[in-house]
Amino acid sequence: MAVDSTISSPLGPPACEKDAKALRFIEEMTRNAEAVQGTVLAEILSRNAETEYLKRFKLEGATDRETFKKKIPVITYDDVQPEIQRIANGDRSPILSSHPISEFLTSSGTSAGERKLMPTIKEELNRRQLLYSLLMPVMNLYVPGLDKGKGLYFLFVKSETRTPGGLLARPVLTSYYKSEHFKTRPYDPYNVYTSPNEAILCPDSFQSMYTQMLCGLIERNQVLRLGAVFASGLLRAIRFLQLNWFELAHDIRTGTLNSKITDPKIKAHMENVIKPDLKLASFVIQECNKENWEGIITRIWPNTKYLDVIVTGAMAQYIPTLNYYSGGLPLSCTMYASSECYFGLNLNPMCKPSEVSYTIMPNMAYFEFLLHNSGSTIPTRIVDLAEVEVGKEYELVITTYAGLNRYRVGDILRVTGFHNSAPQFHFVRRKNVLLSIDSDKTDESELQKAVENASKLLVEFNTSVVEYTSYADTETIPGHYVIYWELLSKDSSNSPSHEVLNRCCLGMEESLNSVYRQCRVADHSIGPLEIRVVKSGTFEELMDYAISRGASINQYKVPRCVNFTPIMELLDSRVVNVHFSQDLPHWTPERRR
């Protein structure tokens, strides 16, 4: 498409007129970040002035920042949970938002073992859709020709439930995929997927993955980019191919659909898609039957230009494996979002994963930043979007149209620079999170509780857990939690059996939060928990090693999570036996009443 030279953008020459409009919008928002933020806050406070929450703090209709900051406290989920529960139970009065709460988005953060419920309103879908519409115009600046092919994206819906008051509660992406914004999205040559909506919207994870993989193989030469939400999801798709390539090749060879695919909408769609293709079937068998799967992505999808996956934060642990399977294709992280709010996008999406920075879009919500002083108990300074300083770390605080006011998200961000007047942030980590494989997040207190509960099984054997630590093992697909235990047995003639320690693994899993258990049971994105029992004295050796590297003997604490190679090598060299969870933990999509 010819592009008028008058519609160029400071970000670069746009691929088409539609892209030019999107790039101009980004420039306008980021140039006027401070003014846009003032307008956003005024809009939120004005429309929600009569809500119970704002009236409680006697805001009295004020819409300026000074009054807002003076009267409205900075909060965590626990502070607002009673109001959220009232809405969930059916109270339709304007508690947090003047607009009706349309549904709850379930956060992968946890509260008392349950997903957090994030209130949302219908118009938030428009804001999320707006941010999505900016991604490809930016990507087109760096990767030409994406309109000449398709994207193979592995996208899934997850289970949803209803609160006692009848509101839907589901993950944010499930909400988006089931919305008309996604299902009836207009055709865009730069944003065509091989995966049909029927497969994406199928609640059965096997049928959904099988169909998406089958369509991706059939259209292998048209695939220009592969993606999933998280890096772990894309690796799970590769593992699925390893386990199911023979059946997939059979379907391609015969032009029939596997009998395990029973979803009527998928079957109806695939009737028009799958045709006998002996050449493609032979190719799939030839490539997948090889023992070496290095570079399998580019061998099967030879025109792939990049992988579109989140590899920041905890997902960075998957980068070496992605590089192995892709032959070192660029890894692109395009946007930064959560259940609470969508935040911004990466204006340099083809940079190295370690250099990813997200530009906050100031129209999405009102943003504040709590200066992060690790380990300090002294209250820290909170600043506005335009006041952050390069090199410093902050915890993100948001005020949303849906009624979260000065809410601490729990993300720690480091300022790397500015695009115009909008700051750019590198995602450092989730606050207090120890272990994460997929969308799960396990903190130190949860891990401690799980160890305590599981160790109760050892009491009758006069055995106790002396010390423990952990790590997220992502060498396996799916990844799994590894817990190192040092045991003290007071009666060696009555030590716990292998079976008992296997039950300890399951006991720990039963004690972990519902997000972890859903990933284990429904999503199959986390493997069985493993306990590695180490020799007596191992954790003393660990302390000696830390002291030899300069740690203070008076201040040394056993790390509850390890990822430093020499420490892990020390631990693994002292392992005396290994145990795995033999069953799945209990999980149900029903929320606790």
Coordinates of C-alpha atoms in Angstrom, one line a residue:
M1 CA 0.0 0.0 0.0
A2 CA 1.4 3.4 -0.9
V3 CA 2.0 5.7 2.0
D4 CA 1.8 9.5 1.8
S5 CA 5.2 11.0 2.9
T6 CA 3.3 13.6 5.0
I7 CA 2.2 10.9 7.5
S8 CA 5.6 9.8 8.6
S9 CA 6.3 9.3 12.4
P10 CA 9.2 10.1 14.6
L11 CA 9.3 6.4 15.5
G12 CA 10.0 5.6 11.8
P13 CA 8.3 5.3 8.5
P14 CA 4.9 3.6 8.9
A15 CA 4.0 0.6 6.8
C16 CA 0.5 2.0 5.9
E17 CA -1.9 4.8 6.6
K18 CA -3.5 2.8 9.5
D19 CA -0.1 2.4 11.1
A20 CA 0.7 6.0 10.7
K21 CA -2.4 7.0 12.7
A22 CA -1.4 4.5 15.5
L23 CA 2.2 5.9 15.6
R24 CA 0.9 9.4 15.8
F25 CA -1.3 8.5 18.7
I26 CA 1.7 7.0 20.6
E27 CA 3.7 10.2 19.9
E28 CA 0.8 12.4 21.1
M29 CA 0.2 10.4 24.3
T30 CA 3.9 10.2 25.2
R31 CA 4.7 13.9 24.4
N32 CA 1.9 15.0 26.7
A33 CA 2.2 12.4 29.4
E34 CA 1.8 14.8 32.3
A35 CA -1.2 16.5 30.9
V36 CA -2.9 13.2 29.9
Q37 CA -2.3 11.9 33.4
G38 CA -4.0 14.9 34.9
T39 CA -7.0 14.5 32.6
V40 CA -7.2 10.7 33.4
L41 CA -7.2 11.3 37.1
A42 CA -9.8 14.1 36.9
E43 CA -12.1 11.8 34.7
I44 CA -11.8 8.9 37.2
L45 CA -12.5 11.0 40.2
S46 CA -15.3 13.0 38.6
R47 CA -17.2 9.9 37.4
N48 CA -16.6 8.0 40.7
A49 CA -17.3 11.0 43.0
E50 CA -20.5 9.5 44.4
T51 CA -19.0 6.0 45.1
E52 CA -19.0 4.8 48.6
Y53 CA -15.2 4.4 48.6
L54 CA -14.3 7.9 47.7
K55 CA -17.0 9.4 49.9
R56 CA -15.6 7.5 52.8
F57 CA -12.4 9.6 52.6
K58 CA -14.3 12.8 52.2
L59 CA -12.9 13.6 48.8
E60 CA -16.1 15.8 48.2
G61 CA -15.8 15.9 44.4
A62 CA -12.2 17.1 44.3
T63 CA -10.4 16.0 41.1
D64 CA -6.9 17.5 41.6
R65 CA -3.9 15.4 42.4
E66 CA -3.0 17.2 45.7
T67 CA -6.3 16.6 47.4
F68 CA -6.4 13.0 46.0
K69 CA -3.0 12.2 47.4
K70 CA -3.7 13.8 50.7
K71 CA -7.0 12.0 51.4
I72 CA -6.8 8.7 49.6
P73 CA -4.5 6.1 51.1
V74 CA -2.1 3.8 49.2
I75 CA -3.6 0.3 49.5
T76 CA -3.0 -3.4 48.9
Y77 CA -5.5 -6.1 47.9
D78 CA -6.3 -7.0 51.5
D79 CA -7.4 -3.4 52.2
V80 CA -10.0 -3.4 49.4
Q81 CA -11.0 -7.1 49.6
P82 CA -14.1 -6.5 51.8
E83 CA -15.5 -4.1 49.2
I84 CA -14.7 -6.5 46.4
Q85 CA -16.3 -9.4 48.3
R86 CA -19.5 -7.4 48.7
I87 CA -19.7 -6.8 45.0
A88 CA -18.9 -10.5 44.4
N89 CA -21.8 -11.4 46.7
G90 CA -24.3 -9.3 44.7
D91 CA -24.2 -5.7 46.1
R92 CA -24.8 -3.5 43.0
S93 CA -24.6 -0.2 44.8
P94 CA -21.7 2.1 43.6
I95 CA -19.1 0.9 46.0
L96 CA -15.9 1.3 44.0
S97 CA -17.2 2.4 40.5
S98 CA -20.1 4.5 39.3
H99 CA -20.2 2.2 36.3
P100 CA -21.5 -1.3 36.9
I101 CA -18.8 -3.9 37.5
S102 CA -19.3 -6.2 34.5
E103 CA -17.1 -9.1 35.7
F104 CA -14.1 -9.9 37.7
L105 CA -10.7 -10.6 36.2
T106 CA -8.8 -13.2 38.2
S107 CA -5.3 -12.2 39.0
S108 CA -2.5 -14.8 39.2
G109 CA -1.5 -13.1 42.4
T110 CA -2.9 -14.9 45.4
S111 CA -4.8 -14.1 48.6
A112 CA -5.3 -16.8 51.2
G113 CA -4.7 -19.4 48.5
E114 CA -7.3 -18.0 46.1
R115 CA -7.0 -15.8 43.0
K116 CA -7.5 -12.1 43.6
L117 CA -10.7 -10.7 42.0
M118 CA -10.1 -7.5 40.0
P119 CA -13.2 -5.5 39.2
T120 CA -13.6 -4.3 35.7
I121 CA -16.2 -2.4 33.6
K122 CA -17.2 -2.9 30.0
E123 CA -15.4 0.1 28.6
E124 CA -12.1 -1.4 29.8
L125 CA -12.3 -3.7 26.8
N126 CA -12.0 -0.7 24.6
R127 CA -8.8 0.4 26.4
R128 CA -7.3 -3.0 26.1
Q129 CA -8.2 -3.2 22.5
L130 CA -6.6 0.2 21.9
L131 CA -3.3 -1.0 23.3
Y132 CA -3.5 -4.2 21.2
S133 CA -4.0 -2.1 18.1
L134 CA -0.7 -0.3 18.6
L135 CA 1.5 -3.5 18.7
M136 CA 1.7 -4.4 15.1
P137 CA 2.2 -0.8 13.8
V138 CA 5.3 -0.7 16.1
M139 CA 6.5 -4.2 15.0
N140 CA 6.1 -3.3 11.3
L141 CA 8.8 -0.6 11.9
Y142 CA 11.3 -3.4 12.6
V143 CA 10.1 -6.4 10.6
P144 CA 8.9 -5.8 7.1
G145 CA 6.4 -8.0 5.2
L146 CA 4.4 -9.3 8.1
D147 CA 1.2 -8.7 6.0
K148 CA 2.5 -11.4 3.6
G149 CA 1.9 -14.3 6.0
K150 CA 0.4 -15.4 9.3
G151 CA 1.1 -15.8 12.9
L152 CA 1.1 -19.1 14.7
Y153 CA -0.1 -18.2 18.2
F154 CA -1.0 -20.7 20.8
L155 CA -3.9 -19.0 22.6
F156 CA -6.2 -20.6 25.2
V157 CA -9.2 -19.9 27.3
K158 CA -9.1 -21.0 30.9
S159 CA -11.9 -22.0 33.2
E160 CA -14.3 -19.4 34.5
T161 CA -16.8 -19.4 37.3
R162 CA -19.4 -17.1 38.8
T163 CA -19.3 -15.3 42.1
P164 CA -22.2 -15.9 44.6
G165 CA -23.7 -12.7 43.2
G166 CA -23.6 -14.0 39.6
L167 CA -20.7 -12.1 38.1
L168 CA -18.3 -13.9 35.9
A169 CA -14.8 -14.4 37.3
R170 CA -12.1 -15.4 34.8
P171 CA -8.6 -14.5 33.6
V172 CA -8.2 -11.3 31.6
L173 CA -7.1 -13.0 28.4
T174 CA -10.1 -15.4 28.6
S175 CA -12.3 -12.4 29.0
Y176 CA -10.7 -10.8 25.9
Y177 CA -10.8 -13.9 23.7
K178 CA -14.5 -14.4 24.5
S179 CA -15.4 -10.8 23.8
E180 CA -16.8 -9.5 20.5
H181 CA -13.7 -7.4 20.2
F182 CA -11.7 -10.5 19.5
K183 CA -14.3 -12.9 18.0
T184 CA -15.5 -10.4 15.4
R185 CA -12.3 -8.4 14.9
P186 CA -12.0 -6.8 11.5
Y187 CA -9.6 -8.4 9.0
D188 CA -6.1 -7.0 9.3
P189 CA -3.4 -8.4 6.9
Y190 CA -0.8 -7.6 9.5
N191 CA -2.6 -9.6 12.2
V192 CA -3.8 -12.9 10.8
Y193 CA -3.6 -16.1 12.8
T194 CA -3.4 -19.8 11.7
S195 CA -5.3 -20.8 14.8
P196 CA -9.1 -20.6 14.2
N197 CA -11.3 -19.0 16.8
E198 CA -13.0 -22.3 17.3
A199 CA -9.8 -23.9 18.6
I200 CA -8.8 -20.9 20.7
L201 CA -12.2 -20.8 22.4
C202 CA -12.4 -24.6 23.0
P203 CA -12.2 -25.1 26.8
D204 CA -10.6 -28.5 26.4
S205 CA -6.8 -27.8 26.5
F206 CA -5.9 -31.0 24.5
Q207 CA -8.4 -30.4 21.7
S208 CA -7.4 -26.7 21.5
M209 CA -3.7 -27.4 21.4
Y210 CA -4.0 -30.3 18.9
T211 CA -6.1 -28.2 16.5
Q212 CA -3.9 -25.1 16.7
M213 CA -0.8 -27.3 16.1
L214 CA -2.4 -29.1 13.2
C215 CA -3.4 -25.8 11.6
G216 CA 0.1 -24.4 12.2
L217 CA 1.6 -27.5 10.4
I218 CA -0.8 -27.3 7.5
E219 CA 0.1 -23.6 6.9
R220 CA 3.7 -24.0 7.9
N221 CA 5.1 -22.0 4.9
Q222 CA 2.8 -19.1 5.6
V223 CA 3.9 -18.7 9.3
L224 CA 6.1 -15.6 9.8
R225 CA 6.0 -15.5 13.6
L226 CA 5.3 -17.9 16.5
G227 CA 3.9 -16.9 19.8
A228 CA 2.2 -17.6 23.1
V229 CA 1.5 -15.4 26.0
F230 CA 4.4 -16.7 28.1
A231 CA 7.6 -18.4 27.0
S232 CA 6.5 -21.4 29.0
G233 CA 3.4 -21.7 26.8
L234 CA 5.4 -21.9 23.6
L235 CA 7.7 -24.5 25.0
R236 CA 4.7 -26.5 26.1
A237 CA 3.5 -26.4 22.5
I238 CA 6.8 -27.8 21.3
R239 CA 6.6 -30.5 23.9
F240 CA 3.1 -31.3 22.7
L241 CA 4.4 -31.7 19.2
Q242 CA 7.1 -34.1 20.5
L243 CA 4.4 -36.2 22.1
N244 CA 1.8 -36.1 19.3
W245 CA 3.6 -35.7 16.0
F246 CA 2.7 -39.2 14.8
E247 CA -1.1 -38.6 15.2
L248 CA -0.8 -35.1 13.6
A249 CA 1.1 -36.6 10.6
H250 CA -1.6 -39.3 10.3
D251 CA -4.3 -36.6 10.1
I252 CA -2.4 -34.7 7.5
R253 CA -1.7 -37.9 5.4
T254 CA -5.3 -39.1 5.5
G255 CA -7.1 -35.7 5.5
T256 CA -9.1 -36.9 8.6
L257 CA -9.3 -35.4 12.1
N258 CA -8.2 -37.4 15.2
S259 CA -11.1 -39.0 16.9
K260 CA -10.1 -37.4 20.2
I261 CA -11.3 -34.1 18.7
T262 CA -15.0 -34.1 19.6
D263 CA -15.8 -30.4 19.8
P264 CA -18.5 -29.8 17.2
K265 CA -17.4 -26.3 16.3
I266 CA -13.8 -27.4 15.7
K267 CA -14.9 -30.4 13.7
A268 CA -17.1 -28.2 11.5
H269 CA -14.3 -25.7 10.9
M270 CA -11.7 -28.4 10.2
E271 CA -13.8 -30.1 7.5
N272 CA -12.9 -27.2 5.2
V273 CA -9.3 -27.0 6.3
I274 CA -7.8 -30.5 6.4
K275 CA -7.1 -32.3 3.1
P276 CA -4.8 -35.3 2.4
D277 CA -1.2 -34.1 1.9
L278 CA 1.3 -37.0 1.7
K279 CA 4.3 -34.7 1.1
L280 CA 3.6 -32.6 4.2
A281 CA 2.9 -35.7 6.3
S282 CA 6.2 -37.2 5.2
F283 CA 8.0 -34.0 6.1
V284 CA 6.5 -33.9 9.6
I285 CA 7.5 -37.5 10.2
Q286 CA 11.0 -36.9 8.9
E287 CA 11.7 -33.9 11.0
C288 CA 9.9 -35.0 14.2
N289 CA 11.4 -38.5 14.2
K290 CA 14.9 -37.1 14.5
E291 CA 16.5 -37.5 17.9
N292 CA 18.0 -34.0 17.8
W293 CA 15.3 -31.3 18.1
E294 CA 17.7 -28.3 18.0
G295 CA 16.3 -25.7 15.7
I296 CA 13.0 -27.6 15.3
I297 CA 11.0 -24.3 15.0
T298 CA 12.8 -23.0 12.0
R299 CA 13.0 -26.5 10.4
I300 CA 9.3 -26.8 10.5
W301 CA 8.4 -23.2 10.1
P302 CA 11.3 -21.9 7.9
N303 CA 9.9 -18.4 7.3
T304 CA 9.6 -17.5 11.0
K305 CA 11.2 -14.1 11.7
Y306 CA 10.8 -13.9 15.5
L307 CA 9.1 -15.4 18.5
D308 CA 6.5 -13.3 20.3
V309 CA 6.6 -14.3 23.9
I310 CA 7.1 -12.7 27.3
V311 CA 10.6 -13.5 28.4
T312 CA 11.0 -10.8 31.1
G313 CA 10.9 -11.4 34.9
A314 CA 10.5 -15.1 35.8
M315 CA 10.1 -16.0 32.2
A316 CA 13.7 -15.1 31.5
Q317 CA 14.6 -18.6 32.8
Y318 CA 13.3 -20.1 29.5
I319 CA 15.5 -18.1 27.1
P320 CA 18.2 -20.8 26.7
T321 CA 15.6 -23.4 25.9
L322 CA 13.8 -21.1 23.4
N323 CA 17.1 -20.4 21.7
Y324 CA 17.8 -24.1 21.4
Y325 CA 14.5 -24.9 19.8
S326 CA 14.5 -21.8 17.5
G327 CA 18.1 -21.7 16.5
G328 CA 18.4 -18.3 18.1
L329 CA 15.5 -16.4 16.6
P330 CA 14.8 -12.9 18.0
L331 CA 12.6 -13.0 21.1
S332 CA 10.0 -10.2 21.1
C333 CA 8.2 -8.9 24.2
T334 CA 5.6 -6.5 22.9
M335 CA 3.5 -5.3 25.8
Y336 CA 3.1 -5.0 29.6
A337 CA -0.2 -5.8 31.2
S338 CA -1.9 -7.4 34.1
S339 CA -5.4 -8.3 35.4
E340 CA -5.6 -4.9 37.1
C341 CA -4.8 -2.8 34.1
Y342 CA -2.9 -2.7 30.8
F343 CA 0.1 -0.5 31.1
G344 CA 2.2 0.0 28.0
L345 CA 4.2 -1.4 25.1
N346 CA 7.7 -2.0 24.0
L347 CA 8.7 0.5 21.3
N348 CA 11.8 -1.5 20.5
P349 CA 10.3 -5.0 20.3
M350 CA 13.3 -6.6 18.6
C351 CA 15.8 -5.7 21.3
K352 CA 17.6 -8.3 23.4
P353 CA 15.4 -9.7 26.2
S354 CA 17.8 -8.2 28.8
E355 CA 17.2 -4.8 27.3
V356 CA 13.4 -4.9 27.1
S357 CA 11.8 -1.7 28.4
Y358 CA 8.1 -0.8 28.3
T359 CA 6.8 2.7 27.6
I360 CA 3.9 3.5 29.9
M361 CA 0.9 4.8 27.9
P362 CA -0.5 7.5 30.1
N363 CA -4.1 7.2 28.9
M364 CA -4.6 3.7 30.4
A365 CA -4.9 4.7 34.1
Y366 CA -3.4 7.1 36.6
F367 CA 0.0 5.9 37.6
E368 CA 2.1 6.6 40.6
F369 CA 5.4 5.0 41.7
L370 CA 6.5 4.0 45.1
L371 CA 10.3 4.3 45.4
H372 CA 11.5 0.8 46.2
N373 CA 14.1 0.5 49.0
S374 CA 14.7 -3.3 49.3
G375 CA 14.8 -4.4 52.9
S376 CA 14.0 -0.9 54.3
T377 CA 11.1 -0.4 56.8
I378 CA 11.2 3.4 56.3
P379 CA 8.2 4.7 54.3
T380 CA 9.3 5.6 50.8
R381 CA 8.5 8.5 48.5
I382 CA 5.7 8.2 46.0
V383 CA 6.0 10.2 42.8
D384 CA 4.0 10.8 39.6
L385 CA 4.7 9.4 36.1
A386 CA 6.9 12.4 35.0
E387 CA 8.9 12.5 38.3
V388 CA 10.6 9.1 38.2
E389 CA 14.3 9.0 37.9
V390 CA 16.4 6.9 35.5
G391 CA 18.2 4.0 37.3
K392 CA 15.9 3.9 40.3
E393 CA 13.4 1.1 41.1
Y394 CA 9.8 1.7 41.9
E395 CA 6.7 -0.3 42.8
L396 CA 3.8 0.5 40.5
V397 CA 0.7 2.1 42.0
I398 CA -2.5 2.5 39.9
T399 CA -5.8 4.2 40.0
T400 CA -8.2 2.7 37.4
Y401 CA -11.5 3.7 35.9
A402 CA -13.0 0.5 37.3
G403 CA -12.5 1.7 40.9
L404 CA -9.1 0.6 42.2
N405 CA -7.6 3.7 43.9
R406 CA -3.9 4.0 44.7
Y407 CA -3.6 0.2 44.4
R408 CA -0.1 -1.4 44.8
V409 CA 0.2 -3.8 41.9
G410 CA 3.3 -5.5 43.4
D411 CA 5.5 -5.1 40.3
I412 CA 9.0 -3.8 40.8
L413 CA 10.2 -1.7 37.8
R414 CA 13.5 0.1 37.0
V415 CA 13.4 3.3 35.0
T416 CA 15.6 3.0 31.9
G417 CA 14.8 6.2 30.1
F418 CA 12.0 8.2 28.5
H419 CA 10.2 8.3 25.2
N420 CA 9.3 11.9 24.9
S421 CA 8.0 12.6 28.4
A422 CA 6.7 9.1 29.1
P423 CA 9.1 6.9 31.2
Q424 CA 10.3 3.5 30.1
F425 CA 10.6 0.7 32.5
H426 CA 12.4 -2.6 32.7
F427 CA 10.4 -5.2 34.6
V428 CA 12.6 -6.4 37.5
R429 CA 10.3 -8.9 39.3
R430 CA 7.1 -9.4 41.2
K431 CA 7.5 -8.3 44.8
N432 CA 8.1 -11.2 47.2
V433 CA 7.7 -13.9 44.6
L434 CA 10.1 -16.9 45.1
L435 CA 8.9 -19.5 42.6
S436 CA 7.2 -19.2 39.2
I437 CA 6.9 -21.7 36.3
D438 CA 3.9 -20.3 34.4
S439 CA 1.2 -17.9 35.7
D440 CA 1.8 -19.2 39.2
K441 CA 3.5 -17.1 41.9
T442 CA 4.6 -18.6 45.1
D443 CA 6.0 -16.4 47.9
E444 CA 8.1 -17.3 50.9
S445 CA 5.2 -17.6 53.4
E446 CA 3.3 -19.9 51.1
L447 CA 6.4 -22.1 50.6
Q448 CA 6.9 -22.2 54.4
K449 CA 3.3 -23.2 55.0
A450 CA 3.5 -25.9 52.4
V451 CA 6.7 -27.4 54.0
E452 CA 5.1 -27.2 57.4
N453 CA 1.9 -29.0 56.3
A454 CA 3.8 -31.7 54.3
S455 CA 6.2 -32.3 57.2
K456 CA 3.3 -33.3 59.4
L457 CA 3.4 -36.7 57.6
L458 CA 6.9 -37.2 59.1
V459 CA 5.9 -36.8 62.8
E460 CA 5.0 -40.5 63.3
F461 CA 8.5 -41.4 62.2
N462 CA 10.1 -39.0 64.6
T463 CA 11.5 -37.1 61.6
S464 CA 11.5 -33.4 60.9
V465 CA 12.6 -31.0 58.2
V466 CA 15.7 -29.2 59.5
E467 CA 16.2 -26.9 56.6
Y468 CA 14.9 -26.4 53.1
T469 CA 15.4 -24.4 49.9
S470 CA 13.9 -24.5 46.4
Y471 CA 14.2 -23.6 42.8
A472 CA 12.0 -23.6 39.6
D473 CA 13.4 -26.3 37.3
T474 CA 12.7 -25.2 33.7
E475 CA 14.9 -27.8 32.1
T476 CA 12.0 -30.1 32.0
I477 CA 8.8 -29.4 29.9
P478 CA 6.6 -28.5 31.7
G479 CA 8.8 -27.1 34.4
H480 CA 8.3 -28.0 38.1
Y481 CA 9.2 -27.0 41.6
V482 CA 12.2 -28.7 43.2
I483 CA 12.4 -28.5 47.0
Y484 CA 15.6 -29.5 48.9
W485 CA 15.0 -31.0 52.3
E486 CA 17.5 -31.8 55.0
L487 CA 15.9 -34.2 57.5
L488 CA 16.6 -35.1 61.1
S489 CA 15.5 -38.6 62.1
K490 CA 15.6 -39.5 65.8
D491 CA 14.9 -43.1 65.1
S492 CA 16.9 -44.5 62.1
S493 CA 15.1 -47.8 62.4
N494 CA 11.7 -46.1 61.7
S495 CA 12.6 -43.6 59.0
P496 CA 9.9 -42.5 56.5
S497 CA 9.6 -44.7 53.5
H498 CA 9.9 -43.7 49.8
E499 CA 6.1 -43.7 49.6
V500 CA 5.7 -41.4 52.6
L501 CA 8.1 -38.9 51.1
N502 CA 6.2 -39.1 47.8
R503 CA 3.1 -38.2 49.8
C504 CA 5.0 -35.3 51.2
C505 CA 5.4 -34.0 47.7
L506 CA 1.6 -34.1 47.1
G507 CA 1.1 -32.6 50.6
M508 CA 3.1 -29.6 49.6
E509 CA 1.2 -29.2 46.3
E510 CA -2.2 -29.4 48.2
S511 CA -0.9 -26.5 50.3
L512 CA 0.0 -24.2 47.4
N513 CA -2.3 -21.7 46.0
S514 CA -5.2 -22.3 43.5
V515 CA -3.3 -20.9 40.6
Y516 CA -0.5 -23.4 41.0
R517 CA -3.0 -26.2 41.4
Q518 CA -4.9 -25.1 38.3
C519 CA -1.7 -25.1 36.3
R520 CA -1.0 -28.6 37.5
V521 CA -4.5 -30.1 37.1
A522 CA -6.3 -28.2 34.3
D523 CA -3.6 -26.5 32.2
H524 CA -0.8 -29.1 32.6
S525 CA 1.7 -26.3 32.5
I526 CA 3.5 -27.4 35.7
G527 CA 4.9 -30.9 36.3
P528 CA 4.9 -32.9 39.6
L529 CA 6.6 -31.3 42.6
E530 CA 10.0 -32.9 43.4
I531 CA 11.6 -33.2 46.8
R532 CA 15.4 -33.9 46.9
V533 CA 16.5 -35.1 50.3
V534 CA 20.1 -34.1 51.0
K535 CA 22.7 -35.4 53.4
S536 CA 22.8 -34.2 57.0
G537 CA 25.1 -31.1 57.3
T538 CA 24.4 -29.9 53.7
F539 CA 22.9 -26.6 54.8
E540 CA 25.9 -26.0 57.1
E541 CA 28.1 -26.4 54.0
L542 CA 25.9 -24.0 52.2
M543 CA 26.4 -21.4 55.0
D544 CA 30.2 -22.0 54.9
Y545 CA 30.2 -21.4 51.2
A546 CA 28.2 -18.2 51.6
I547 CA 30.6 -16.9 54.3
S548 CA 33.6 -17.8 52.1
R549 CA 32.1 -15.4 49.6
G550 CA 31.8 -12.6 52.1
A551 CA 28.5 -13.1 53.8
S552 CA 28.3 -12.2 57.5
I553 CA 28.0 -15.1 59.8
N554 CA 25.7 -13.1 62.1
Q555 CA 23.3 -12.0 59.3
Y556 CA 23.3 -15.2 57.2
K557 CA 19.9 -16.7 56.4
V558 CA 19.2 -19.8 54.4
P559 CA 18.0 -18.6 51.0
R560 CA 14.5 -20.0 50.4
C561 CA 15.1 -20.0 46.6
V562 CA 18.4 -20.6 44.8
N563 CA 19.5 -20.2 41.2
F564 CA 23.3 -19.6 41.6
T565 CA 25.0 -22.5 39.8
P566 CA 27.7 -23.3 42.3
I567 CA 25.1 -23.5 45.1
M568 CA 22.9 -25.7 43.1
E569 CA 25.8 -28.0 42.2
L570 CA 26.7 -28.2 45.9
L571 CA 23.1 -29.2 46.8
D572 CA 22.8 -31.7 44.0
S573 CA 26.0 -33.4 44.9
R574 CA 24.6 -34.1 48.4
V575 CA 21.2 -35.5 47.3
V576 CA 20.6 -39.0 48.8
N577 CA 17.1 -39.7 47.4
V578 CA 14.5 -38.1 45.1
H579 CA 10.7 -38.1 45.4
F580 CA 7.9 -36.9 43.2
S581 CA 4.2 -36.2 43.7
Q582 CA 2.4 -39.3 42.4
D583 CA -1.0 -37.8 42.1
L584 CA -2.6 -34.5 41.1
P585 CA -3.6 -32.1 43.9
H586 CA -7.2 -31.1 44.4
W587 CA -8.5 -28.3 42.2
T588 CA -11.9 -27.1 41.2
P589 CA -12.9 -24.0 39.2
E590 CA -15.6 -23.2 41.8
R591 CA -14.7 -20.3 44.1
R592 CA -14.9 -20.8 47.8
R593 CA -18.0 -19.3 49.2

